[in-house]
CSV table of C-alpha atoms and ligand atoms in Angstrom, one decimal:
chain,number,residue,atom,x,y,z
A,27,MET,CA,53.0,18.4,14.0
A,28,ASN,CA,54.9,20.1,11.0
A,29,TRP,CA,56.8,18.1,8.3
A,30,ASP,CA,60.1,18.9,9.9
A,31,HIS,CA,58.8,17.1,13.2
A,32,ARG,CA,57.6,14.2,11.1
A,33,SER,CA,60.7,13.8,9.0
A,34,ARG,CA,62.8,13.7,12.3
A,35,LEU,CA,60.4,10.9,13.6
A,36,THR,CA,60.9,9.0,10.6
A,37,ALA,CA,64.5,9.0,11.1
A,38,VAL,CA,64.1,8.0,14.6
A,39,THR,CA,61.8,5.2,14.1
A,40,ALA,CA,63.6,3.9,10.9
A,41,GLY,CA,66.9,3.6,12.9
A,42,ALA,CA,65.7,2.3,16.2
A,43,LEU,CA,62.9,0.1,15.3
A,44,ALA,CA,64.0,-2.2,12.6
A,45,LEU,CA,62.2,-4.8,14.2
A,46,VAL,CA,58.8,-3.2,13.7
A,47,ALA,CA,57.3,-3.6,10.6
A,48,ALA,CA,56.0,-0.8,8.3
A,49,VAL,CA,56.0,2.4,10.3
A,50,THR,CA,53.9,5.0,8.3
A,51,VAL,CA,52.7,8.2,9.1
A,52,SER,CA,52.0,8.7,12.7
A,53,GLY,CA,54.2,10.8,14.9
A,54,CYS,CA,55.3,10.7,18.3
A,55,GLY,CA,56.2,7.3,19.2
A,56,SER,CA,54.9,5.6,16.1
A,57,GLY,CA,56.3,2.1,15.8
A,58,GLY,CA,57.6,-0.1,18.5
A,59,GLY,CA,58.7,2.3,21.1
A,60,GLY,CA,55.5,0.9,23.0
A,61,GLY,CA,57.8,-1.3,24.5
A,62,THR,CA,58.2,-5.0,24.2
A,63,ALA,CA,59.8,-5.6,27.6
A,64,ASP,CA,57.7,-3.8,29.5
A,65,ALA,CA,57.1,-4.5,33.3
A,66,LYS,CA,53.6,-4.7,33.7
A,67,GLY,CA,52.7,-3.1,36.9
A,68,THR,CA,55.5,-4.3,38.7
A,69,ALA,CA,56.7,-3.3,42.2
A,70,ALA,CA,55.6,-1.9,45.3
A,71,PRO,CA,53.7,-2.2,48.6
A,72,GLN,CA,50.3,-1.7,49.3
A,73,GLY,CA,48.2,1.2,49.3
A,74,ALA,CA,45.8,2.8,47.2
A,75,ALA,CA,45.8,6.1,48.8
A,76,PRO,CA,44.3,8.9,47.1
A,77,ALA,CA,47.1,11.2,46.2
A,78,ALA,CA,48.4,14.0,44.1
A,79,GLY,CA,47.9,13.2,40.7
A,80,SER,CA,44.7,11.4,40.9
A,81,PRO,CA,42.0,13.4,38.7
A,82,ALA,CA,38.9,14.6,40.5
A,83,PRO,CA,36.0,12.0,39.7
A,84,PRO,CA,34.1,12.8,36.7
A,85,PRO,CA,31.1,15.2,37.4
A,86,ALA,CA,27.7,13.2,37.9
A,87,ALA,CA,25.9,13.3,34.4
A,88,SER,CA,24.1,16.3,33.8
A,89,ALA,CA,20.5,16.5,33.5
A,90,PRO,CA,19.8,14.7,30.1
A,91,ALA,CA,19.3,17.3,27.5
A,92,ALA,CA,18.3,14.6,25.0
A,93,SER,CA,14.4,13.7,24.3
A,94,PRO,CA,12.8,11.0,26.0
A,95,SER,CA,13.2,8.8,23.3
A,96,THR,CA,16.9,8.8,23.6
A,97,ALA,CA,17.1,9.0,27.1
A,98,ALA,CA,19.4,6.8,28.7
A,99,PRO,CA,20.0,5.4,32.6
A,100,ALA,CA,21.9,7.7,34.7
A,101,GLY,CA,25.7,7.7,33.8
A,102,GLN,CA,24.8,6.2,30.2
A,103,VAL,CA,25.7,7.9,27.3
A,104,PRO,CA,22.3,8.5,25.3
A,105,ALA,CA,22.1,6.6,21.9
A,106,ALA,CA,21.6,9.9,20.1
A,107,ALA,CA,24.9,10.9,21.4
A,108,TRP,CA,26.8,8.1,19.7
A,109,ALA,CA,24.7,8.7,16.6
A,110,LYS,CA,25.6,12.2,16.5
A,111,TRP,CA,29.4,11.4,16.1
A,112,ASN,CA,28.7,8.3,13.9
A,113,VAL,CA,30.1,6.1,16.6
A,114,PRO,CA,28.6,2.7,17.6
A,115,PRO,CA,27.7,2.7,21.2
A,116,LEU,CA,30.5,1.5,23.6
A,117,PRO,CA,29.5,-0.3,26.6
A,118,ALA,CA,29.9,1.3,29.9
A,119,ALA,CA,33.3,0.6,31.6
A,120,PRO,CA,33.1,-2.0,34.6
A,121,PRO,CA,33.8,-0.7,37.9
A,122,PRO,CA,37.4,0.2,39.0
A,123,PRO,CA,39.1,-2.3,40.4
A,124,ALA,CA,39.4,-2.2,44.1
A,125,ASP,CA,42.7,-3.7,44.0
A,126,LYS,CA,44.8,-1.6,41.5
A,127,PRO,CA,47.0,-3.9,39.0
A,128,VAL,CA,49.6,-1.2,39.0
A,129,LYS,CA,50.8,0.0,42.4
A,130,LEU,CA,53.3,3.0,42.2
A,131,THR,CA,55.9,3.4,44.9
A,132,LYS,CA,57.0,6.5,46.3
A,133,THR,CA,60.8,6.1,45.7
A,134,GLY,CA,63.1,4.1,43.6
A,135,GLN,CA,63.1,2.9,40.1
A,136,VAL,CA,60.1,3.6,38.3
A,137,PRO,CA,58.2,1.0,36.3
A,138,VAL,CA,57.8,0.9,32.5
A,139,ILE,CA,54.3,0.0,31.5
A,140,SER,CA,52.7,-0.5,28.1
A,141,ASN,CA,49.6,-2.5,29.4
A,142,ILE,CA,47.7,-3.1,32.4
A,143,THR,CA,47.2,-6.6,33.7
A,144,THR,CA,43.4,-7.1,33.9
A,145,THR,CA,40.7,-9.5,32.6
A,146,ASP,CA,38.3,-6.7,32.0
A,147,LYS,CA,37.5,-6.3,28.3
A,148,VAL,CA,39.0,-2.8,28.6
A,149,VAL,CA,41.7,-0.7,26.8
A,150,PHE,CA,43.1,2.7,27.6
A,151,VAL,CA,43.4,5.6,25.2
A,152,THR,CA,46.2,8.0,25.6
A,153,LEU,CA,46.2,11.3,23.7
A,154,ASP,CA,49.9,13.1,23.1
A,155,ASP,CA,51.3,16.2,22.4
A,156,GLY,CA,48.4,18.6,22.3
A,157,ALA,CA,49.1,20.1,18.9
A,158,GLU,CA,45.5,20.2,17.7
A,159,LYS,CA,42.8,22.0,19.7
A,160,ASP,CA,39.7,21.6,17.9
A,161,PRO,CA,36.6,22.8,19.8
A,162,LYS,CA,34.6,20.1,18.3
A,163,PHE,CA,36.8,17.5,20.1
A,164,ILE,CA,35.7,18.9,23.5
A,165,GLU,CA,32.3,18.9,22.5
A,166,MET,CA,32.7,15.2,21.4
A,167,MET,CA,34.0,14.1,24.8
A,168,ASN,CA,31.4,16.1,26.5
A,169,ASP,CA,28.6,13.9,24.6
A,170,LEU,CA,30.5,10.7,24.9
A,171,LYS,CA,32.5,10.9,28.1
A,172,VAL,CA,35.0,8.5,27.0
A,173,PRO,CA,37.9,8.5,29.4
A,174,ILE,CA,41.3,9.6,28.0
A,175,THR,CA,44.8,10.4,29.6
A,176,MET,CA,46.7,13.2,28.1
A,177,PHE,CA,50.4,13.4,27.8
A,178,LEU,CA,51.1,16.9,27.0
A,179,MET,CA,54.4,18.6,25.7
A,180,ASN,CA,55.0,22.1,26.2
A,181,ASP,CA,56.0,23.3,23.2
A,182,THR,CA,52.5,22.3,21.5
A,183,ILE,CA,50.4,23.7,24.4
A,184,LYS,CA,51.8,26.8,25.4
A,185,ASP,CA,49.8,28.9,23.2
A,186,ASP,CA,46.7,27.6,24.8
A,187,TYR,CA,47.0,25.8,28.3
A,188,GLY,CA,43.3,26.7,28.7
A,189,TYR,CA,42.0,24.3,25.9
A,190,PHE,CA,42.8,21.2,27.9
A,191,LYS,CA,41.1,22.4,31.1
A,192,PRO,CA,37.6,21.3,30.3
A,193,LEU,CA,39.0,17.9,29.5
A,194,GLN,CA,41.0,17.7,32.8
A,195,ALA,CA,37.8,19.0,34.5
A,196,ALA,CA,35.7,15.9,33.2
A,197,GLY,CA,38.2,13.7,34.9
A,198,ASN,CA,40.8,13.2,32.4
A,199,SER,CA,44.3,13.2,34.0
A,200,ILE,CA,47.1,15.4,32.6
A,201,GLN,CA,50.7,13.7,32.3
A,202,ASN,CA,54.2,14.6,31.4
A,203,HIS,CA,55.7,14.3,27.8
A,204,THR,CA,58.5,16.6,28.0
A,205,LEU,CA,59.2,20.4,27.1
A,206,HIS,CA,60.3,19.9,23.5
A,207,HIS,CA,59.9,16.4,22.3
A,208,PRO,CA,63.5,15.3,21.8
A,209,GLN,CA,64.9,11.7,21.3
A,210,MET,CA,65.9,11.4,25.0
A,211,SER,CA,68.7,8.8,24.2
A,212,THR,CA,70.5,11.4,22.4
A,213,LYS,CA,70.3,14.0,25.3
A,214,SER,CA,72.7,14.1,28.3
A,215,ALA,CA,71.6,13.3,32.0
A,216,ALA,CA,71.3,16.8,32.7
A,217,GLU,CA,69.2,17.5,29.6
A,218,GLN,CA,66.9,14.8,30.0
A,219,LYS,CA,66.1,15.8,33.5
A,220,SER,CA,65.6,19.5,32.3
A,221,GLU,CA,63.0,18.2,29.7
A,222,VAL,CA,61.1,16.1,32.5
A,223,CYS,CA,61.4,18.4,35.3
A,224,GLY,CA,60.4,21.3,33.1
A,225,ASP,CA,57.4,19.8,31.7
A,226,GLN,CA,56.6,18.8,35.1
A,227,GLN,CA,56.9,22.5,36.5
A,228,VAL,CA,54.8,23.8,33.9
A,229,LEU,CA,52.0,21.3,34.0
A,230,THR,CA,51.9,21.4,37.9
A,231,GLN,CA,51.4,25.2,37.4
A,232,GLN,CA,49.0,25.3,34.8
A,233,TYR,CA,46.8,22.4,35.9
A,234,GLY,CA,47.1,22.3,39.8
A,235,THR,CA,48.1,18.5,39.6
A,236,ALA,CA,51.7,17.1,39.6
A,237,PRO,CA,51.8,14.3,36.9
A,238,ILE,CA,52.6,10.8,38.3
A,239,LEU,CA,53.1,9.5,34.8
A,240,PHE,CA,55.7,10.3,32.2
A,241,ARG,CA,55.8,9.4,28.4
A,242,PRO,CA,59.2,9.9,26.4
A,243,PRO,CA,58.6,10.9,23.0
A,244,TYR,CA,58.7,8.1,20.5
A,245,GLY,CA,59.1,5.8,23.5
A,246,ASP,CA,62.7,6.5,23.3
A,247,GLY,CA,65.0,5.9,26.1
A,248,ALA,CA,62.2,4.3,28.2
A,249,HIS,CA,64.5,1.4,29.4
A,250,THR,CA,67.4,3.3,30.2
A,251,PRO,CA,68.8,3.9,33.4
A,252,THR,CA,69.6,7.6,32.6
A,253,LEU,CA,65.9,8.2,31.7
A,254,ASN,CA,64.7,6.3,34.6
A,255,THR,CA,66.8,8.3,36.9
A,256,ALA,CA,65.6,11.6,35.3
A,257,VAL,CA,62.0,10.5,35.7
A,258,GLN,CA,62.6,9.6,39.4
A,259,GLN,CA,64.1,13.1,40.0
A,260,CYS,CA,61.2,15.0,38.7
A,261,GLY,CA,58.3,13.4,40.3
A,262,PRO,CA,56.4,11.1,38.0
A,263,ARG,CA,56.2,7.6,39.3
A,264,ALA,CA,56.0,5.1,36.0
A,265,ILE,CA,57.0,5.5,32.6
A,266,VAL,CA,53.9,4.8,30.1
A,267,LEU,CA,54.4,3.4,26.6
A,268,TRP,CA,51.6,1.6,24.5
A,269,ARG,CA,50.8,-1.4,22.7
A,270,GLU,CA,48.6,0.2,19.6
A,271,THR,CA,49.4,3.3,17.8
A,272,MET,CA,46.2,5.0,16.1
A,273,GLN,CA,46.9,6.3,12.8
A,274,ILE,CA,44.0,7.6,10.7
A,275,HIS,CA,41.5,5.2,10.3
A,276,ASP,CA,43.1,2.0,12.1
A,277,MET,CA,45.7,1.2,14.5
A,278,GLN,CA,49.2,-0.2,14.1
A,279,TYR,CA,49.4,-3.3,16.2
A,280,GLN,CA,52.5,-4.8,17.9
A,281,THR,CA,51.3,-8.0,17.5
A,282,ALA,CA,50.9,-10.3,14.6
A,283,ASP,CA,47.3,-11.1,15.0
A,284,LYS,CA,46.5,-7.4,15.0
A,285,LYS,CA,44.0,-7.8,17.9
A,286,LEU,CA,43.3,-5.8,20.9
A,287,LYS,CA,44.1,-7.5,24.3
A,288,PRO,CA,42.5,-6.7,27.7
A,289,GLY,CA,44.3,-3.9,29.2
A,290,ASP,CA,46.3,-2.6,26.2
A,291,ILE,CA,47.3,1.2,26.2
A,292,ILE,CA,46.5,2.7,22.8
A,293,LEU,CA,48.6,5.9,21.8
A,294,ALA,CA,46.9,8.5,19.7
A,295,HIS,CA,47.6,12.1,19.3
A,296,PHE,CA,45.8,15.6,19.3
A,297,ARG,CA,46.2,16.0,15.7
A,298,GLY,CA,44.1,17.8,12.9
A,299,PRO,CA,43.6,17.6,9.1
A,300,THR,CA,47.2,18.8,8.3
A,301,ASP,CA,48.7,15.6,9.9
A,302,LEU,CA,45.5,13.3,9.2
A,303,LYS,CA,45.5,13.7,5.4
A,304,GLY,CA,42.3,16.0,5.8
A,305,GLU,CA,40.4,13.9,8.6
A,306,THR,CA,39.7,15.9,11.5
A,307,MET,CA,40.6,15.0,15.1
A,308,THR,CA,36.9,13.9,15.9
A,309,GLN,CA,36.9,11.9,12.8
A,310,MET,CA,40.0,10.0,13.9
A,311,PHE,CA,39.0,9.6,17.2
A,312,GLY,CA,35.4,8.2,16.2
A,313,GLU,CA,37.1,5.5,14.1
A,314,LEU,CA,39.4,4.7,16.9
A,315,LEU,CA,36.4,4.1,19.0
A,316,SER,CA,34.9,2.1,16.3
A,317,ARG,CA,38.0,0.0,16.1
A,318,ILE,CA,37.7,-0.7,19.8
A,319,GLN,CA,34.1,-1.6,19.8
A,320,GLU,CA,34.1,-3.9,16.9
A,321,GLN,CA,36.4,-6.1,18.9
A,322,GLY,CA,34.3,-6.2,21.7
A,323,PHE,CA,36.0,-3.7,24.1
A,324,THR,CA,35.2,-0.7,25.7
A,325,VAL,CA,37.5,2.1,27.0
A,326,ALA,CA,38.4,2.4,30.9
A,327,ARG,CA,40.2,5.3,32.7
A,328,LEU,CA,43.8,4.3,33.0
A,329,ASP,CA,43.9,6.2,36.3
A,330,ASP,CA,41.5,3.8,37.8
A,331,TYR,CA,44.0,1.0,37.3
A,332,ILE,CA,47.0,2.6,38.8
A,333,ALA,CA,47.3,3.3,42.4
A,334,PRO,CA,49.3,6.5,43.1
A,335,PRO,CA,52.1,6.3,45.6
A,336,ALA,CA,51.0,5.5,49.2
A,337,GLY,CA,51.4,8.3,51.5
B,417,LIG,ZN1,54.7,12.7,21.3
């Protein structure tokens, strides 16, 4: 993200988010866009049919390459892998709930979600935009198998759509984040539709699966009827915000106690040293995992808690 982009963000957040303390660095959606007035998994009839948008299940763990002393049970990440990335081992995520807390509908208004209702000690990690394409991050994810959900914006990924395919192949879904990252509430209804439908079309073509989730840049406009209508017209069936924003070494919280809660959705970005004051993507991500681990949480897959539209 270049400086121009960040400056624009600062203006956006300063204007819109007076209620949120201390917006510092951070970018897309930093601050309070994460939504105070979320509807947590409202809506809808039954049904958890597998549907377009569901990622393929992660491939079975391959034969352990580690030495016997670091071998772990099937499906577990070996201690040596955590040590390699200087991250304390996270517990395995609990089994996905049979009854998904969020049930998406095929038609009608889409819910706005910034956390998932669950008692599991899990949080969900989302990674936005797609500017940084660090091969080391692919390696890290292959080693640690931490589930992520990617909200990709075409301007930042169009120079290398392929970068994200190994992450997708590991079971991580790719979701909609507009073509050009505008502040949606400043755009006409037609422009908002073009932003959402355009990214939907590109992502569907490039990755073979239609996104079912949409995140507006900066969280802006999430609760407006105009944006809700645009999302409905383009295919995604929920607007996803967040509770915490990962910066460089720690998270910015929306609650005064600065503690993760079960089901929180965390916003982070594909960012590198230019935007992270010299830190790499893998260093930032390792710090994020450490902050999660030290609060007694682990990371679960967001898609496992959301039932796509039945039928
Ligand atoms: Zn963004």
